[in-house]
PDB file of C-alpha atoms in Angstrom:
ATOM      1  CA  UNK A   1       0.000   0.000   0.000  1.00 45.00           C
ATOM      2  CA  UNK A   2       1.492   3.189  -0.684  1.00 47.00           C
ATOM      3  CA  UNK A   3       1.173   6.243   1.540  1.00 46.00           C
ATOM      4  CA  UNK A   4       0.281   9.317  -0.803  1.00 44.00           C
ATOM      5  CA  UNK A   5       1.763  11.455   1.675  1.00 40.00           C
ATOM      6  CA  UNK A   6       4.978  10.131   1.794  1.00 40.00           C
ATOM      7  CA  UNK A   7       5.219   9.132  -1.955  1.00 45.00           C
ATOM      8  CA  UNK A   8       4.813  13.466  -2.063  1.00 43.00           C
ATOM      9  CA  UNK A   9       8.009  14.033  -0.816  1.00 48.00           C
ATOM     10  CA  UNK A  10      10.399  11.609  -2.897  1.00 64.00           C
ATOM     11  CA  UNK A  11      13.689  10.395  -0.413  1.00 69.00           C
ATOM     12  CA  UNK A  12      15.874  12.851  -2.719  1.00 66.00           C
ATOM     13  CA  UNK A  13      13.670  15.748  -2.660  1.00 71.00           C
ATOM     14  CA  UNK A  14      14.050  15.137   1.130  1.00 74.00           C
ATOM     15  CA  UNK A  15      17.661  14.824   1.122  1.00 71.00           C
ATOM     16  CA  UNK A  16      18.336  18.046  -1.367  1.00 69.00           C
ATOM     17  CA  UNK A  17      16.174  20.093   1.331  1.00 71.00           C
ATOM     18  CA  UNK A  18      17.600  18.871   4.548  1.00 73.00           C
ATOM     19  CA  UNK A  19      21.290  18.245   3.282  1.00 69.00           C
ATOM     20  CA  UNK A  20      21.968  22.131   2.301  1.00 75.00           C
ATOM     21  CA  UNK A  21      24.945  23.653   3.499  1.00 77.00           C
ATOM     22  CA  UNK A  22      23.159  26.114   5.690  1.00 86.00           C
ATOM     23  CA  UNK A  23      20.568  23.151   6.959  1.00 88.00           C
ATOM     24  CA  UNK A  24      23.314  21.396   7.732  1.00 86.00           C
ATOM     25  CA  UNK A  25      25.120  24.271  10.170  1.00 88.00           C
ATOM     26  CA  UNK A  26      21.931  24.920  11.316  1.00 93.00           C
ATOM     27  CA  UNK A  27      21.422  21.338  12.798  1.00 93.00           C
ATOM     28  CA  UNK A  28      24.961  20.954  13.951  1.00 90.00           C
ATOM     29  CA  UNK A  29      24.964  24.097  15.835  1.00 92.00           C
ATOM     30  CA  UNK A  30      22.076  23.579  17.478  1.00 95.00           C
ATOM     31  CA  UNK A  31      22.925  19.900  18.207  1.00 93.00           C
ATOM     32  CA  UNK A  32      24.027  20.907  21.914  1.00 91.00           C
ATOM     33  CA  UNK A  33      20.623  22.375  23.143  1.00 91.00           C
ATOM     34  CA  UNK A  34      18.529  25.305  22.212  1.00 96.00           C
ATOM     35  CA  UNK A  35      20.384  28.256  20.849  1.00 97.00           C
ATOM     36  CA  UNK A  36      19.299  31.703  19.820  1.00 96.00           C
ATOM     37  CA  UNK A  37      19.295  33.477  16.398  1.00 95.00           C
ATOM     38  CA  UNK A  38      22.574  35.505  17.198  1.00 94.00           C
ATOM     39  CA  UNK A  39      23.994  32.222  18.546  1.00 95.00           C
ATOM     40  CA  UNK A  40      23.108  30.733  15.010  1.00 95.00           C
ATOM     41  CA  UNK A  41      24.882  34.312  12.932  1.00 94.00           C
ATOM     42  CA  UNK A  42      27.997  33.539  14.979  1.00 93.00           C
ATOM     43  CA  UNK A  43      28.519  29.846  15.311  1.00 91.00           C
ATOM     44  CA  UNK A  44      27.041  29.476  11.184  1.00 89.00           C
ATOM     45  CA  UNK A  45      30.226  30.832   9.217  1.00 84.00           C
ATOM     46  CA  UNK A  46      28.962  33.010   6.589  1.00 87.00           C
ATOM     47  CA  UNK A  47      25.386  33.235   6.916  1.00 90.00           C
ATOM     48  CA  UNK A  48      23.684  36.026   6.233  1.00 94.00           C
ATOM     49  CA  UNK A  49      21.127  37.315   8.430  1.00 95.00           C
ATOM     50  CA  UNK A  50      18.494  37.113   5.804  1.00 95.00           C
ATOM     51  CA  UNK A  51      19.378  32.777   4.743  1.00 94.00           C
ATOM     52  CA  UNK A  52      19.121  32.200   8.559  1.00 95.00           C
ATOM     53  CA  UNK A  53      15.777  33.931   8.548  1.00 96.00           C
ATOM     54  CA  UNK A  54      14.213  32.172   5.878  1.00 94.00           C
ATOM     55  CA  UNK A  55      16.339  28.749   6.747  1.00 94.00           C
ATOM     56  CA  UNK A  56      14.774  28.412  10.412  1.00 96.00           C
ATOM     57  CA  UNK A  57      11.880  28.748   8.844  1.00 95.00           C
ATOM     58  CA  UNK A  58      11.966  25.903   6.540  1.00 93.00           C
ATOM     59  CA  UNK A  59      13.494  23.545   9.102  1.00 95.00           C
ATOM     60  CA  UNK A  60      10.625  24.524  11.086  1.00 95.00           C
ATOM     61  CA  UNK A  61       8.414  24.059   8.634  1.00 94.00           C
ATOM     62  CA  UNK A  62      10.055  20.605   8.014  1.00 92.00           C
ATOM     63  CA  UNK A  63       9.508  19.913  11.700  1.00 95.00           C
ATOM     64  CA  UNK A  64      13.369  19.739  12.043  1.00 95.00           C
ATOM     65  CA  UNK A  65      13.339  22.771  14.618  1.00 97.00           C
ATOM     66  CA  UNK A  66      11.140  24.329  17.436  1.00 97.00           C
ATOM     67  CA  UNK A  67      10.907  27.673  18.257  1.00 96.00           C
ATOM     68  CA  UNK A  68      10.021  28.779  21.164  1.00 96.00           C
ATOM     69  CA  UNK A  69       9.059  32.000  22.139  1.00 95.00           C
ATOM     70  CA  UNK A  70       9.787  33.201  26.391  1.00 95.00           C
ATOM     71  CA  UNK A  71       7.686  36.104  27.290  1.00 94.00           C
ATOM     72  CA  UNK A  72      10.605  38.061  28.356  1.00 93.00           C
ATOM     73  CA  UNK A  73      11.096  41.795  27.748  1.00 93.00           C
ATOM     74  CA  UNK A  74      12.679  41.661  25.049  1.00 90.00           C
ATOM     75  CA  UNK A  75      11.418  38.403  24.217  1.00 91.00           C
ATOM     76  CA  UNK A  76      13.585  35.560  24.190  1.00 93.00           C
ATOM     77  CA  UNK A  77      13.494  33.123  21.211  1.00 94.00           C
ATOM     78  CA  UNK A  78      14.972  29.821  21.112  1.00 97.00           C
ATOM     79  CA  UNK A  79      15.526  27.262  18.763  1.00 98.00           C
ATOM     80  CA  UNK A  80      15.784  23.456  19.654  1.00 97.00           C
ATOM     81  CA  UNK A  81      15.977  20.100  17.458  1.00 97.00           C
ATOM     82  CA  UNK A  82      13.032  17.585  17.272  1.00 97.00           C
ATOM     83  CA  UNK A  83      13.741  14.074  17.914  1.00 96.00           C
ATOM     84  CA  UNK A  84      12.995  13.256  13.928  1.00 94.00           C
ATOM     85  CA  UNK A  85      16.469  16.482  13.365  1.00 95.00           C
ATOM     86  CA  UNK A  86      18.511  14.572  16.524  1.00 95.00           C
ATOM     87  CA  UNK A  87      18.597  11.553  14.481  1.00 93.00           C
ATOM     88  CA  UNK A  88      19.451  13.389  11.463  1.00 92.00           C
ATOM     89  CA  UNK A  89      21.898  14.499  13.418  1.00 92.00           C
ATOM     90  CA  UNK A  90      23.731  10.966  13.557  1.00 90.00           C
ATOM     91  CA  UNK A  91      23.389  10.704  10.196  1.00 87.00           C
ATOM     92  CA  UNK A  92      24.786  13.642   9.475  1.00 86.00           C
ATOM     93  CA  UNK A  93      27.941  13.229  12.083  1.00 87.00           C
ATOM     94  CA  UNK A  94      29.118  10.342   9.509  1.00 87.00           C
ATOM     95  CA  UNK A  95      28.946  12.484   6.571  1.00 84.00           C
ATOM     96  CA  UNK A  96      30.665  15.286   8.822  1.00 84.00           C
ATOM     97  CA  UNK A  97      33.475  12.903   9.021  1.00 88.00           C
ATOM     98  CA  UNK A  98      33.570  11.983   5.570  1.00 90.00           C
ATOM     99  CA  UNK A  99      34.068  15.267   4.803  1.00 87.00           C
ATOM    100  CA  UNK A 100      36.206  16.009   6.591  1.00 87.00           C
ATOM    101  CA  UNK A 101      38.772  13.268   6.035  1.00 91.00           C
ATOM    102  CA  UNK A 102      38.629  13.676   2.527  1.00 91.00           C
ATOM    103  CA  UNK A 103      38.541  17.411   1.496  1.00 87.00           C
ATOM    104  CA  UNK A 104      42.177  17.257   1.441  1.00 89.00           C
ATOM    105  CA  UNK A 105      41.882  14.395  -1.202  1.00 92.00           C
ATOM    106  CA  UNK A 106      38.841  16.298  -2.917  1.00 90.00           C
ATOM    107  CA  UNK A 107      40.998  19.484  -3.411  1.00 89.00           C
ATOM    108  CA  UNK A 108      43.927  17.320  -5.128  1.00 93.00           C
ATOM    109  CA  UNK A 109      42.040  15.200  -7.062  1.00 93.00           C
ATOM    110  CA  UNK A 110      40.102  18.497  -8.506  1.00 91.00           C
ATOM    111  CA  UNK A 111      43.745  19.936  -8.703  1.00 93.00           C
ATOM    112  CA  UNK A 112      44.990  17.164 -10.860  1.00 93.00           C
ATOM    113  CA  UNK A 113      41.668  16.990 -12.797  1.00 94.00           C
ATOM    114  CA  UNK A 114      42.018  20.966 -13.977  1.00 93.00           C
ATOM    115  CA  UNK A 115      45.780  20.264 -14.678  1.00 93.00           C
ATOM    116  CA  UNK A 116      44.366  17.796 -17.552  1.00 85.00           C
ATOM    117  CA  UNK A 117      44.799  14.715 -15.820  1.00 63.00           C
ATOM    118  CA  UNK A 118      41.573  12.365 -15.158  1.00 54.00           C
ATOM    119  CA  UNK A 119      41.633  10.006 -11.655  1.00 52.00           C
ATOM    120  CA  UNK A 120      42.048   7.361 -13.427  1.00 53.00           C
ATOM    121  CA  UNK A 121      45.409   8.694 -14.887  1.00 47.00           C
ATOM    122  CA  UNK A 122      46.971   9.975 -11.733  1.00 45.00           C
TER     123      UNK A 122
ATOM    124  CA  UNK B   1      49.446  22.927  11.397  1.00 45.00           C
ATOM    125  CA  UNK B   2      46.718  23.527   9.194  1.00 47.00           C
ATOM    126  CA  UNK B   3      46.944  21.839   5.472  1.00 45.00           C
ATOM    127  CA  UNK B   4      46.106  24.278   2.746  1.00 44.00           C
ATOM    128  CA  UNK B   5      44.779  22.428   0.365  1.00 40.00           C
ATOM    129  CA  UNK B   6      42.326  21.164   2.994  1.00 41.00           C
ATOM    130  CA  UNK B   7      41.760  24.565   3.962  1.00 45.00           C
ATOM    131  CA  UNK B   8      40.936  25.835   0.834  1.00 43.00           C
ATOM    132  CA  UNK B   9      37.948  22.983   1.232  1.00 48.00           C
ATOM    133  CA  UNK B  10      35.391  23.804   3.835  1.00 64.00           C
ATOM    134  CA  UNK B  11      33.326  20.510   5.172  1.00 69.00           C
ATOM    135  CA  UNK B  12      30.373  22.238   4.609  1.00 66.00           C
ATOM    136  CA  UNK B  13      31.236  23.289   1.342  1.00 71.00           C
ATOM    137  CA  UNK B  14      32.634  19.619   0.472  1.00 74.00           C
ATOM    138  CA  UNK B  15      29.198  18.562   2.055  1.00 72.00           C
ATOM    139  CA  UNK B  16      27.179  20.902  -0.093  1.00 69.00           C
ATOM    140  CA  UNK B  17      28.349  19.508  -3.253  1.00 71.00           C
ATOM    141  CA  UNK B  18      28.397  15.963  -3.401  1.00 73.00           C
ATOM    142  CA  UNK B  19      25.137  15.971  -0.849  1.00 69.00           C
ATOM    143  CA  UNK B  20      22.933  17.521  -4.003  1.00 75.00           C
ATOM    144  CA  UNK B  21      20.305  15.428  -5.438  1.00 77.00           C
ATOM    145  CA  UNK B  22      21.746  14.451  -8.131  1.00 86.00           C
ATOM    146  CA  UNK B  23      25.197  13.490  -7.139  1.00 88.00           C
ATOM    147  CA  UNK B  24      23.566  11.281  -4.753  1.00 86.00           C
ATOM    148  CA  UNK B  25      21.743   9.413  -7.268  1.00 88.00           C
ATOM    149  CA  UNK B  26      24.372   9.014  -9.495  1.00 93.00           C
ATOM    150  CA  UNK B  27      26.746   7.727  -6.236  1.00 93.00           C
ATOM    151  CA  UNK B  28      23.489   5.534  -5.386  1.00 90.00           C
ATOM    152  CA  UNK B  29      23.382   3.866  -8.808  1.00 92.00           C
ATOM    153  CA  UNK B  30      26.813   3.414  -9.458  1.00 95.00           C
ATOM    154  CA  UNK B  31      27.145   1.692  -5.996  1.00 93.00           C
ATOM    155  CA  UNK B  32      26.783  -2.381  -7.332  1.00 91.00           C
ATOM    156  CA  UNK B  33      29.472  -1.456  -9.759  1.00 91.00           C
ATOM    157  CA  UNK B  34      30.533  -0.026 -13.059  1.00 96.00           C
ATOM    158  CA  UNK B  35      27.471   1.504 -14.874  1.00 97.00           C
ATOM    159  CA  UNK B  36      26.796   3.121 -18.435  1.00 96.00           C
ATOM    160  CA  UNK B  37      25.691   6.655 -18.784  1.00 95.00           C
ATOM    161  CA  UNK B  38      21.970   5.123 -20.609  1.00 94.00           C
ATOM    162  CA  UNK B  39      21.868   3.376 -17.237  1.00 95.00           C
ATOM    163  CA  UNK B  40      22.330   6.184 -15.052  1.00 95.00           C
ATOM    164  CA  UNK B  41      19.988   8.240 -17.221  1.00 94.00           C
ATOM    165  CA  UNK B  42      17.464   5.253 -16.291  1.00 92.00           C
ATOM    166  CA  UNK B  43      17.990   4.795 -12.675  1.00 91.00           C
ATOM    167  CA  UNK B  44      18.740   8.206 -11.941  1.00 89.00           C
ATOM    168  CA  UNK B  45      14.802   9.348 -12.285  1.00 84.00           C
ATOM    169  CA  UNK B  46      14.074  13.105 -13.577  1.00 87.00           C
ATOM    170  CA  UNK B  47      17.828  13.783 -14.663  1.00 90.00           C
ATOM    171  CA  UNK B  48      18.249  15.831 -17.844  1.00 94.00           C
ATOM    172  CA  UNK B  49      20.771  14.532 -20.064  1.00 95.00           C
ATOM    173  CA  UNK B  50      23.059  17.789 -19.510  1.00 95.00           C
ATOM    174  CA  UNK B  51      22.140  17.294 -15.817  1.00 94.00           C
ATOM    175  CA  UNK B  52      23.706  14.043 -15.737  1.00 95.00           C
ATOM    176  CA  UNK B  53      26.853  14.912 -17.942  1.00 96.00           C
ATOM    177  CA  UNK B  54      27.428  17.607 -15.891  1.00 94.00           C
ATOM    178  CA  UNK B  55      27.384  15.933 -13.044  1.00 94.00           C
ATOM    179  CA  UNK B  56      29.180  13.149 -13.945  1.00 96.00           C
ATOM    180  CA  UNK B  57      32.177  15.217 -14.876  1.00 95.00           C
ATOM    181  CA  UNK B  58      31.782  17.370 -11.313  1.00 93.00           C
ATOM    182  CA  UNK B  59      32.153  13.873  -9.545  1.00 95.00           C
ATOM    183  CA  UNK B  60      34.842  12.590 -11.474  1.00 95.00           C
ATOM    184  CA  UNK B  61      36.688  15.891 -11.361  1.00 94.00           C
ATOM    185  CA  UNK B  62      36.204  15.058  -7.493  1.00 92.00           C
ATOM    186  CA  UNK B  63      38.068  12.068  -7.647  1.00 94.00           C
ATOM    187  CA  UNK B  64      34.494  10.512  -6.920  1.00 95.00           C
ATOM    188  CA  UNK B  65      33.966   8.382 -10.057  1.00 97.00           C
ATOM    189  CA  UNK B  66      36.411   6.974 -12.779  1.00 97.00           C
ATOM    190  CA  UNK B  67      35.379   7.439 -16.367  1.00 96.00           C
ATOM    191  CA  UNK B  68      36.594   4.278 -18.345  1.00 96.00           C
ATOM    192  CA  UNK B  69      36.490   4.223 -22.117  1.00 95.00           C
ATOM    193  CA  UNK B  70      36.644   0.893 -23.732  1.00 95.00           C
ATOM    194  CA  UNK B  71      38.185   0.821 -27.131  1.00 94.00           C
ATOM    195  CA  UNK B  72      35.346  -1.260 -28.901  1.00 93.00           C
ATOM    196  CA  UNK B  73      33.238   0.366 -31.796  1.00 93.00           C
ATOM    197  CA  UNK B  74      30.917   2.330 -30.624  1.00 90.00           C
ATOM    198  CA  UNK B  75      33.562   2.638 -27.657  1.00 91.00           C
ATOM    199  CA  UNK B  76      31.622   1.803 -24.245  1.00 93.00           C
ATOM    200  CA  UNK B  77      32.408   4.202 -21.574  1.00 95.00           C
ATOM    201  CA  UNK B  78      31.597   3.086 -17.937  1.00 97.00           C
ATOM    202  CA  UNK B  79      31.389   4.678 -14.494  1.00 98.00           C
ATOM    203  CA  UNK B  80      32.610   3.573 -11.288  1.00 98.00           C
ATOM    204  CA  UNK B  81      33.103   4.754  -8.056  1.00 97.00           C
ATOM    205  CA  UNK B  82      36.290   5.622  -6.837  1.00 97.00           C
ATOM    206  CA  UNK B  83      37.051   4.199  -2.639  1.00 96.00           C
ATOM    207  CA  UNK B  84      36.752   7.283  -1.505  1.00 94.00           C
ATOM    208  CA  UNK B  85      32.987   7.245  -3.044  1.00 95.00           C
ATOM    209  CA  UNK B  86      32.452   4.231  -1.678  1.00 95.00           C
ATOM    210  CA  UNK B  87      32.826   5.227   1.957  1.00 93.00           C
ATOM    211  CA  UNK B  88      31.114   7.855   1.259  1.00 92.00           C
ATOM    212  CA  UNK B  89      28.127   5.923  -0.169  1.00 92.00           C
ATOM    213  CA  UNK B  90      28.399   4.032   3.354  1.00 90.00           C
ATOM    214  CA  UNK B  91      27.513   7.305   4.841  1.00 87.00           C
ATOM    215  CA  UNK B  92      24.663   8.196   2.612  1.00 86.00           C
ATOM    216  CA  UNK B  93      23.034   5.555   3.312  1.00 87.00           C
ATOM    217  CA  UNK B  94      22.693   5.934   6.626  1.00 87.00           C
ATOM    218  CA  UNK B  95      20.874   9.571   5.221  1.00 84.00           C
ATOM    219  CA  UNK B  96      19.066   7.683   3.174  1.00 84.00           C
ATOM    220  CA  UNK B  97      17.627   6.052   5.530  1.00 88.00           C
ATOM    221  CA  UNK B  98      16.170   8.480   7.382  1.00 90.00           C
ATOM    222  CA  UNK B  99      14.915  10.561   4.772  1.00 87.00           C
ATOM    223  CA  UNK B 100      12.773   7.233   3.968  1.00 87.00           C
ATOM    224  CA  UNK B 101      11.414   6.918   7.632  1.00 91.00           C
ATOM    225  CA  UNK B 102      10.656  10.346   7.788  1.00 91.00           C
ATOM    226  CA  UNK B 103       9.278  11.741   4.783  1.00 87.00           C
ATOM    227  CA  UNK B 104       6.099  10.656   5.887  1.00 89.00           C
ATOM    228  CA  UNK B 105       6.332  12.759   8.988  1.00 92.00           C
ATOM    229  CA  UNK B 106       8.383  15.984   7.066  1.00 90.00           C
ATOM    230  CA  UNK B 107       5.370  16.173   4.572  1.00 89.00           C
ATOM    231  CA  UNK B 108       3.068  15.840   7.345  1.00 93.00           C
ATOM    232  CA  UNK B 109       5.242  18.919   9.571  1.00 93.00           C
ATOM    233  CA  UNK B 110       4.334  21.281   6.726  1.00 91.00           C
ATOM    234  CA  UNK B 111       1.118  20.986   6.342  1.00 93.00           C
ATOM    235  CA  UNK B 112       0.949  21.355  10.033  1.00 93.00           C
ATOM    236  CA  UNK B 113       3.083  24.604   9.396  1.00 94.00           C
ATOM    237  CA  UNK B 114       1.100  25.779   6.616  1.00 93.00           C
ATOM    238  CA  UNK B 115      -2.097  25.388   8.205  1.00 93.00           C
ATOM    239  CA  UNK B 116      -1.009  27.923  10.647  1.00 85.00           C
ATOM    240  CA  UNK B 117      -0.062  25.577  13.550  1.00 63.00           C
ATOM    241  CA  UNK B 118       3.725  25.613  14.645  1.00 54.00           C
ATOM    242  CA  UNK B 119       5.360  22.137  15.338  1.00 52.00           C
ATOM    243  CA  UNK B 120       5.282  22.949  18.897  1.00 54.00           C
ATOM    244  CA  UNK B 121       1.729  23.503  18.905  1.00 48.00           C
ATOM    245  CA  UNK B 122       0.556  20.151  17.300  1.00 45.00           C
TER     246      UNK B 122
END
């Protein structure tokens, strides 16, 4: 039986939404408890105010984030990971460390690629 | 000591480019080995032909996939993935998989959202 709202939202649709650079900070910044938006503009390298905007707003939308709003003067708002974004966040740790120990390799290979060389030459 | 060429190579930029939608399909279908571009144009659903030749080249300029011509008439040219693909196919996966347990609950966050109830309110 298919579920017609799941078949909506095809698995690479989802992954092309979530997987974003910005997403990604997003989630990973906010992986160690709630944080607030000027949190986010610091700890976010390059962001500008306007992508964060509209980016917690689509991982809310995606229920990937809460906001919550403290009646404060000024108020206070704070933005916290669902369960569903926590376990994205595993996911995403692996990746992470893909990344990571591989940009080095990524950089020559591109390196030897512009120089007229293919991988498979090298 | 920091490693310029790694430098030059944010994660989140490295992330950001081989996370897209189509470079995951393409890493996704080339996974059980060596595949022709007709087949990834198959198994790779809603890709454009320029899509996929663009991409193609972007991963192999990576050092993602190899690009092996075969010197038969027409020559056959096959794609495969390159170790450090692999491993990173190991990761995806684990993306993959969540992206298929939740889209039912994503598409179901947004409608929430766009009906004018926050997350935190449902």
């Amino acid at each position: 039986m298919t579920d017609p709202i799941a078949e909506a939202c095809p698995i690479v649709e989802v992954l092309d939404h979530v997987a974003g650079k910005w997403s990604i900070g997003i989630i990973v910044a906010a992986a160690d408890g709630p944080v607030r938006f000027t949190e986010l503009e610091r700890q976010v390298e390059g962001i500008s105010r306007r992508m964060l905007t509209l980016n917690l707003r689509k991982l809310e939308r995606d229920g990937l984030l809460i906001r919550t709003v403290y009646p404060t003067v000024p108020p206070r708002v704070e933005y916290s990971l669902t369960d569903m974004a926590r376990e994205l966040y595993t996911s995403l740790t692996g990746l992470l460390g893909w990344a990571e120990r591989h940009r080095g390799s990524i950089a020559q290979a591109r390196a030897a690629y512009d120089a007229g060389k293919t991988p498979a030459a090298v």
